[in-house]
């Protein structure tokens, strides 16, 4: 039997290169090896966006098209929308009964987001319970592996604690899942901070070639190299070089480092070359996306089919959960 892998993504709009290298390439690899469930976490999107709830479904189709275009394959992985499987809500409720408040209040993501998203009122019950819903998503499918970015590690850790508590209180129903980190956990954006839509420093998968060229040309290179005739140190000081490492063939990368250090290669030419490499890398993805947009994939049908498969598993799990919960099994603390 193949091991299970599960991951989700909030539908927050267009995906960028950080999603592509940090998450989707990992999913693509895992779908060959594991029985995978990948889902759209639309209820999670609501925890921070409940005032503009209509935006959530609008983003789903676009996001799933991006998934398909980069090679997530509905023949290999089960793709579905969280809110199509009502069992997640039931399991979330039951897990909320056994999750101590203190575990949620000390969650670093919670503390951080409450500080950073000052313009949004997220002192809600639902937002505090975000990781409880995430735990329900994960253990519903008895997942063994959860591929996520580093920012999600505290949530997976909480999932492990909640799972152990359920297994201890009632019965050993669930395996305790492990997080799986991607090889490129954080891709720096145009300004050197983590690539993130809210920082306005992203290159989107669906940007046009010209948008990509323009964005890359604005990237800061080695600030201690004001003139081409000054020697540079790309590995230490150049923001654009983070992208070179991903998109340049290894041989060329070596030459670039040498020529930059020898003050032979100018930054403008170097970024132009980078732009073309990024465009070339994305071309096959754009081609597929255009094909799929024209109807080669019926996204709605893919998600409906996925929901059918996911629901079957979820119903099975919930039967076990209810059985464990209501059976007499007194634990003395
Ligand atoms: N919290 C995740 C994020 O923001 C999305 C998510 C929801 C998730 N449920 C999950 C990820 C279950 C992995 C497993 O990226």
Short mmCIF file of C-alpha atoms and ligand atoms in Angstrom, two decimals:
data_model
loop_
_atom_site.label_atom_id
_atom_site.label_comp_id
_atom_site.label_asym_id
_atom_site.label_seq_id
_atom_site.Cartn_x
_atom_site.Cartn_y
_atom_site.Cartn_z
CA UNK A 1 0.00 0.00 0.00
CA UNK A 2 1.21 3.48 -0.90
CA UNK A 3 1.64 5.98 1.90
CA UNK A 4 -0.69 8.94 2.05
CA UNK A 5 0.27 12.53 1.47
CA UNK A 6 -1.98 15.54 1.90
CA UNK A 7 -1.64 19.25 1.43
CA UNK A 8 -3.83 22.30 0.93
CA UNK A 9 -3.55 25.84 -0.38
CA UNK A 10 -5.71 28.88 0.33
CA UNK A 11 -7.26 30.37 -2.81
CA UNK A 12 -5.83 33.84 -2.40
CA UNK A 13 -5.40 34.75 -6.07
CA UNK A 14 -2.71 34.30 -8.67
CA UNK A 15 0.15 31.97 -7.76
CA UNK A 16 3.74 33.20 -7.95
CA UNK A 17 7.14 31.60 -8.45
CA UNK A 18 7.44 31.07 -4.68
CA UNK A 19 4.40 28.78 -4.79
CA UNK A 20 5.75 27.08 -7.88
CA UNK A 21 9.19 26.20 -6.48
CA UNK A 22 8.30 26.09 -2.79
CA UNK A 23 5.17 23.96 -2.99
CA UNK A 24 3.94 22.80 -6.38
CA UNK A 25 7.15 21.17 -7.58
CA UNK A 26 7.17 19.21 -4.36
CA UNK A 27 3.57 18.10 -4.93
CA UNK A 28 4.45 17.08 -8.47
CA UNK A 29 7.22 14.83 -7.26
CA UNK A 30 5.14 13.36 -4.45
CA UNK A 31 2.20 12.44 -6.68
CA UNK A 32 4.44 9.81 -8.30
CA UNK A 33 5.29 8.14 -5.05
CA UNK A 34 2.38 8.65 -2.65
CA UNK A 35 -1.36 8.47 -2.71
CA UNK A 36 -1.93 12.22 -2.73
CA UNK A 37 -4.80 14.46 -1.72
CA UNK A 38 -4.42 18.14 -2.67
CA UNK A 39 -7.20 20.52 -1.81
CA UNK A 40 -8.36 24.11 -1.97
CA UNK A 41 -8.62 25.42 1.60
CA UNK A 42 -11.54 27.78 1.02
CA UNK A 43 -12.78 27.73 4.62
CA UNK A 44 -9.29 28.64 5.76
CA UNK A 45 -9.32 31.61 3.37
CA UNK A 46 -12.47 32.77 5.15
CA UNK A 47 -10.68 33.05 8.50
CA UNK A 48 -8.90 36.21 7.33
CA UNK A 49 -11.21 37.24 4.47
CA UNK A 50 -14.71 36.79 5.87
CA UNK A 51 -15.64 40.38 5.02
CA UNK A 52 -14.96 39.79 1.33
CA UNK A 53 -16.21 36.24 1.22
CA UNK A 54 -17.30 36.42 -2.44
CA UNK A 55 -13.66 36.71 -3.51
CA UNK A 56 -12.87 33.24 -2.24
CA UNK A 57 -14.75 31.13 -4.83
CA UNK A 58 -13.69 33.54 -7.61
CA UNK A 59 -10.09 32.54 -7.03
CA UNK A 60 -10.55 28.79 -7.05
CA UNK A 61 -10.72 28.17 -10.78
CA UNK A 62 -7.61 30.25 -11.48
CA UNK A 63 -5.60 28.55 -8.80
CA UNK A 64 -6.50 25.03 -9.89
CA UNK A 65 -5.69 25.92 -13.53
CA UNK A 66 -2.22 26.90 -12.30
CA UNK A 67 -1.91 23.56 -10.49
CA UNK A 68 -2.82 21.64 -13.63
CA UNK A 69 -0.56 23.75 -15.86
CA UNK A 70 2.52 23.03 -13.76
CA UNK A 71 1.77 19.32 -13.90
CA UNK A 72 -0.37 18.34 -10.94
CA UNK A 73 -2.24 15.44 -12.47
CA UNK A 74 -5.83 14.59 -11.45
CA UNK A 75 -5.22 11.02 -12.67
CA UNK A 76 -2.53 10.64 -10.03
CA UNK A 77 -3.72 12.88 -7.19
CA UNK A 78 -7.15 13.55 -5.75
CA UNK A 79 -7.95 17.27 -6.13
CA UNK A 80 -10.89 18.76 -4.26
CA UNK A 81 -12.38 21.74 -2.44
CA UNK A 82 -12.45 21.63 1.35
CA UNK A 83 -16.01 22.99 1.67
CA UNK A 84 -17.32 20.20 -0.59
CA UNK A 85 -16.52 17.72 2.17
CA UNK A 86 -18.72 18.65 5.13
CA UNK A 87 -17.03 15.99 7.24
CA UNK A 88 -14.14 18.43 7.75
CA UNK A 89 -16.53 20.65 9.73
CA UNK A 90 -17.67 17.76 11.92
CA UNK A 91 -14.16 16.58 12.69
CA UNK A 92 -13.07 20.17 13.34
CA UNK A 93 -15.85 20.50 15.91
CA UNK A 94 -14.93 17.28 17.67
CA UNK A 95 -11.22 18.14 17.74
CA UNK A 96 -12.07 21.58 19.15
CA UNK A 97 -13.52 19.84 22.21
CA UNK A 98 -10.19 18.27 23.10
CA UNK A 99 -7.78 21.06 22.09
CA UNK A 100 -6.61 23.17 25.05
CA UNK A 101 -6.88 26.91 24.45
CA UNK A 102 -3.31 27.40 25.61
CA UNK A 103 -1.99 25.37 22.64
CA UNK A 104 -3.74 27.73 20.24
CA UNK A 105 -2.84 30.93 22.02
CA UNK A 106 0.86 30.17 21.98
CA UNK A 107 0.86 29.33 18.25
CA UNK A 108 3.52 31.64 16.71
CA UNK A 109 1.61 32.10 13.43
CA UNK A 110 -1.40 33.30 15.38
CA UNK A 111 0.58 35.84 17.34
CA UNK A 112 2.44 37.05 14.27
CA UNK A 113 -0.59 37.40 12.00
CA UNK A 114 -2.61 39.22 14.64
CA UNK A 115 0.17 41.79 14.76
CA UNK A 116 0.76 42.03 11.01
CA UNK A 117 -2.80 42.04 9.73
CA UNK A 118 -3.77 45.06 11.82
CA UNK A 119 -6.19 46.31 9.16
CA UNK A 120 -8.26 43.14 9.47
CA UNK A 121 -10.27 42.25 12.52
CA UNK A 122 -9.17 38.69 13.16
CA UNK A 123 -9.76 38.41 16.86
CA UNK A 124 -12.33 35.74 16.04
CA UNK A 125 -13.01 32.25 17.29
CA UNK A 126 -12.48 30.88 13.77
CA UNK A 127 -9.05 32.44 13.36
CA UNK A 128 -7.81 31.14 16.70
CA UNK A 129 -9.07 27.71 15.64
CA UNK A 130 -7.31 27.82 12.25
CA UNK A 131 -4.89 25.01 13.20
CA UNK A 132 -7.71 22.83 14.55
CA UNK A 133 -9.39 22.94 11.15
CA UNK A 134 -6.04 22.21 9.54
CA UNK A 135 -5.58 19.20 11.84
CA UNK A 136 -9.01 17.94 10.76
CA UNK A 137 -8.03 18.32 7.07
CA UNK A 138 -4.90 16.30 7.58
CA UNK A 139 -6.01 13.42 9.75
CA UNK A 140 -9.33 12.98 7.93
CA UNK A 141 -7.35 11.19 5.21
CA UNK A 142 -4.97 9.52 7.65
CA UNK A 143 -2.12 11.31 5.93
CA UNK A 144 1.44 10.22 6.77
CA UNK A 145 3.21 13.13 5.07
CA UNK A 146 2.26 16.78 4.85
CA UNK A 147 4.33 18.81 2.35
CA UNK A 148 4.35 22.46 3.49
CA UNK A 149 6.50 25.57 3.63
CA UNK A 150 8.45 26.41 6.78
CA UNK A 151 5.79 28.91 7.86
CA UNK A 152 3.37 26.00 8.33
CA UNK A 153 5.57 23.91 10.62
CA UNK A 154 3.89 25.12 13.85
CA UNK A 155 0.53 24.04 12.43
CA UNK A 156 1.75 20.56 11.61
CA UNK A 157 3.26 20.33 15.09
CA UNK A 158 -0.11 21.24 16.60
CA UNK A 159 -1.76 18.63 14.39
CA UNK A 160 0.58 16.04 15.83
CA UNK A 161 -0.30 17.04 19.38
CA UNK A 162 -4.04 17.03 18.73
CA UNK A 163 -3.77 13.64 16.99
CA UNK A 164 -1.91 12.12 19.92
CA UNK A 165 -4.52 13.49 22.28
CA UNK A 166 -7.39 12.01 20.28
CA UNK A 167 -5.67 8.65 20.03
CA UNK A 168 -5.00 8.67 23.75
CA UNK A 169 -8.47 9.75 24.88
CA UNK A 170 -10.53 7.51 22.61
CA UNK A 171 -8.73 4.99 20.44
CA UNK A 172 -5.75 4.82 18.11
CA UNK A 173 -7.61 5.90 14.98
CA UNK A 174 -5.02 8.17 13.36
CA UNK A 175 -1.38 7.93 12.31
CA UNK A 176 0.66 10.91 13.60
CA UNK A 177 1.67 12.83 10.42
CA UNK A 178 5.10 14.24 9.54
CA UNK A 179 5.79 17.54 7.81
CA UNK A 180 7.79 17.41 4.58
CA UNK A 181 9.77 20.53 3.74
CA UNK A 182 10.39 21.59 0.15
CA UNK A 183 13.95 21.93 -1.13
CA UNK A 184 13.45 25.63 -1.97
CA UNK A 185 11.54 26.62 1.13
CA UNK A 186 11.68 30.37 0.61
CA UNK A 187 12.15 32.19 -2.66
CA UNK A 188 13.16 35.83 -2.27
CA UNK A 189 11.02 38.31 -4.18
CA UNK A 190 12.03 41.29 -6.32
CA UNK A 191 13.12 43.26 -3.24
CA UNK A 192 14.91 40.43 -1.45
CA UNK A 193 12.17 39.79 1.13
CA UNK A 194 10.21 36.54 0.96
CA UNK A 195 8.11 36.48 -2.21
CA UNK A 196 4.58 37.27 -1.14
CA UNK A 197 1.56 38.76 -2.83
CA UNK A 198 1.00 41.19 0.03
CA UNK A 199 4.53 42.61 -0.30
CA UNK A 200 4.01 43.44 -4.00
CA UNK A 201 7.32 41.78 -4.86
CA UNK A 202 6.12 38.76 -6.80
CA UNK A 203 6.56 37.33 -10.24
CA UNK A 204 3.33 35.52 -11.02
CA UNK A 205 3.12 32.32 -13.01
CA UNK A 206 0.60 34.03 -15.26
CA UNK A 207 2.62 37.24 -15.86
CA UNK A 208 3.29 38.01 -19.52
CA UNK A 209 6.87 37.78 -20.88
CA UNK A 210 7.08 41.58 -20.93
CA UNK A 211 5.87 41.94 -17.37
CA UNK A 212 8.50 39.44 -16.31
CA UNK A 213 11.26 41.27 -18.19
CA UNK A 214 10.22 44.58 -16.67
CA UNK A 215 10.06 43.19 -13.14
CA UNK A 216 13.45 41.50 -13.34
CA UNK A 217 15.10 44.63 -14.70
CA UNK A 218 14.01 46.49 -11.54
CA UNK A 219 15.78 44.02 -9.27
CA UNK A 220 18.62 45.36 -7.18
CA UNK A 221 21.95 43.70 -7.94
CA UNK A 222 25.20 44.13 -6.08
CA UNK A 223 24.96 47.54 -4.36
CA UNK A 224 28.70 47.65 -3.88
CA UNK A 225 29.17 47.49 -7.64
CA UNK A 226 27.97 50.82 -9.01
CA UNK A 227 29.95 50.51 -12.24
CA UNK A 228 30.49 47.57 -14.54
CA UNK A 229 34.21 47.98 -14.03
CA UNK A 230 33.87 47.24 -10.27
CA UNK A 231 34.22 43.58 -9.31
CA UNK A 232 31.00 42.06 -7.89
CA UNK A 233 30.20 39.30 -5.43
CA UNK A 234 26.92 37.80 -6.60
CA UNK A 235 26.73 34.99 -4.06
CA UNK A 236 26.90 37.43 -1.18
CA UNK A 237 25.27 40.62 -2.35
CA UNK A 238 23.08 40.24 -5.46
CA UNK A 239 19.33 39.75 -5.01
CA UNK A 240 18.79 38.74 -8.64
CA UNK A 241 21.33 35.96 -8.22
CA UNK A 242 18.79 33.98 -6.17
CA UNK A 243 16.83 33.59 -9.38
CA UNK A 244 19.93 32.79 -11.44
CA UNK A 245 20.53 29.82 -9.19
CA UNK A 246 17.13 28.43 -10.11
CA UNK A 247 16.96 29.23 -13.80
CA UNK A 248 20.50 29.17 -15.22
CA UNK A 249 22.15 25.97 -16.38
CA UNK A 250 24.98 25.07 -14.01
CA UNK A 251 27.79 25.70 -16.50
CA UNK A 252 26.54 29.16 -17.35
CA UNK A 253 25.99 29.95 -13.69
CA UNK A 254 29.68 29.33 -13.01
CA UNK A 255 30.72 31.62 -15.85
CA UNK A 256 28.39 34.34 -14.63
CA UNK A 257 29.92 34.25 -11.16
CA UNK A 258 33.42 34.41 -12.63
CA UNK A 259 32.61 37.21 -15.06
CA UNK A 260 30.81 39.25 -12.40
CA UNK A 261 33.74 38.89 -10.01
CA UNK A 262 36.15 39.83 -12.80
CA UNK A 263 34.04 42.91 -13.65
CA UNK A 264 33.48 41.59 -17.17
CA UNK A 265 29.70 41.09 -17.15
CA UNK A 266 27.42 44.06 -16.54
CA UNK A 267 24.25 43.81 -14.44
CA UNK A 268 21.89 44.97 -17.18
CA UNK A 269 23.06 42.31 -19.62
CA UNK A 270 23.08 39.76 -16.85
CA UNK A 271 19.48 40.49 -15.86
CA UNK A 272 18.40 40.43 -19.50
CA UNK A 273 19.80 36.96 -19.82
CA UNK A 274 18.03 35.94 -16.62
CA UNK A 275 14.69 37.30 -17.88
CA UNK A 276 14.96 35.19 -21.00
CA UNK A 277 15.73 32.09 -18.96
CA UNK A 278 12.69 32.65 -16.73
CA UNK A 279 10.47 33.24 -19.78
CA UNK A 280 11.79 30.08 -21.40
CA UNK A 281 11.15 28.10 -18.24
CA UNK A 282 7.56 29.31 -17.99
CA UNK A 283 6.68 28.93 -21.68
CA UNK A 284 5.52 25.31 -21.54
CA UNK A 285 3.43 26.14 -18.45
CA UNK A 286 1.74 29.03 -20.28
CA UNK A 287 1.08 26.83 -23.29
CA UNK A 288 -0.59 24.20 -21.16
CA UNK A 289 -2.56 26.78 -19.23
CA UNK A 290 -3.92 28.31 -22.44
CA UNK A 291 -4.90 24.86 -23.66
CA UNK A 292 -6.63 24.05 -20.39
CA UNK A 293 -8.38 27.40 -20.31
CA UNK A 294 -9.85 26.61 -23.70
CA UNK A 295 -11.39 23.52 -22.20
CA UNK A 296 -8.87 20.69 -22.38
CA UNK A 297 -9.62 20.27 -18.68
CA UNK A 298 -13.00 20.95 -17.18
CA UNK A 299 -11.83 22.24 -13.79
CA UNK A 300 -15.27 21.94 -12.23
CA UNK A 301 -15.53 18.30 -13.30
CA UNK A 302 -12.04 17.53 -12.01
CA UNK A 303 -12.94 18.95 -8.59
CA UNK A 304 -16.28 17.16 -8.53
CA UNK A 305 -14.66 13.84 -9.30
CA UNK A 306 -12.00 14.52 -6.65
CA UNK A 307 -14.67 15.38 -4.09
CA UNK A 308 -16.35 12.06 -4.74
CA UNK A 309 -13.17 10.17 -3.95
CA UNK A 310 -12.30 12.35 -0.97
CA UNK A 311 -15.81 12.09 0.47
CA UNK A 312 -15.67 8.30 0.42
CA UNK A 313 -12.51 8.36 2.52
CA UNK A 314 -13.86 11.06 4.83
CA UNK A 315 -17.07 9.14 5.49
CA UNK A 316 -15.11 6.04 6.33
CA UNK A 317 -12.90 7.94 8.77
CA UNK A 318 -15.86 9.64 10.45
CA UNK A 319 -17.53 6.31 11.11
CA UNK A 320 -14.41 5.18 12.94
CA UNK A 321 -14.21 8.50 14.78
CA UNK A 322 -17.82 8.36 16.02
CA UNK A 323 -17.39 4.77 17.03
CA UNK A 324 -14.25 5.54 19.04
CA UNK A 325 -15.81 8.65 20.57
CA UNK A 326 -19.02 7.10 21.86
CA UNK A 327 -17.59 3.81 23.07
CA UNK A 328 -16.95 3.54 26.79
CA UNK A 329 -13.27 3.91 27.43
CA UNK A 330 -12.59 5.76 30.66
CA UNK A 331 -9.22 7.44 30.97
CA UNK A 332 -8.30 8.72 34.38
CA UNK A 333 -6.11 11.83 34.20
N1 LIG B 1 -2.60 26.66 6.21
C1 LIG B 1 -2.13 26.28 4.91
C2 LIG B 1 -1.52 27.52 4.23
O1 LIG B 1 -1.89 28.62 4.52
C3 LIG B 1 -3.24 25.72 4.06
C4 LIG B 1 -3.77 24.45 4.63
C5 LIG B 1 -5.01 24.25 5.15
C6 LIG B 1 -3.08 23.20 4.71
N2 LIG B 1 -5.17 22.95 5.54
C7 LIG B 1 -4.00 22.28 5.30
C8 LIG B 1 -1.81 22.78 4.36
C9 LIG B 1 -3.64 20.97 5.53
C10 LIG B 1 -1.44 21.46 4.61
C11 LIG B 1 -2.35 20.55 5.19
O2 LIG B 1 -0.69 27.36 3.37
#
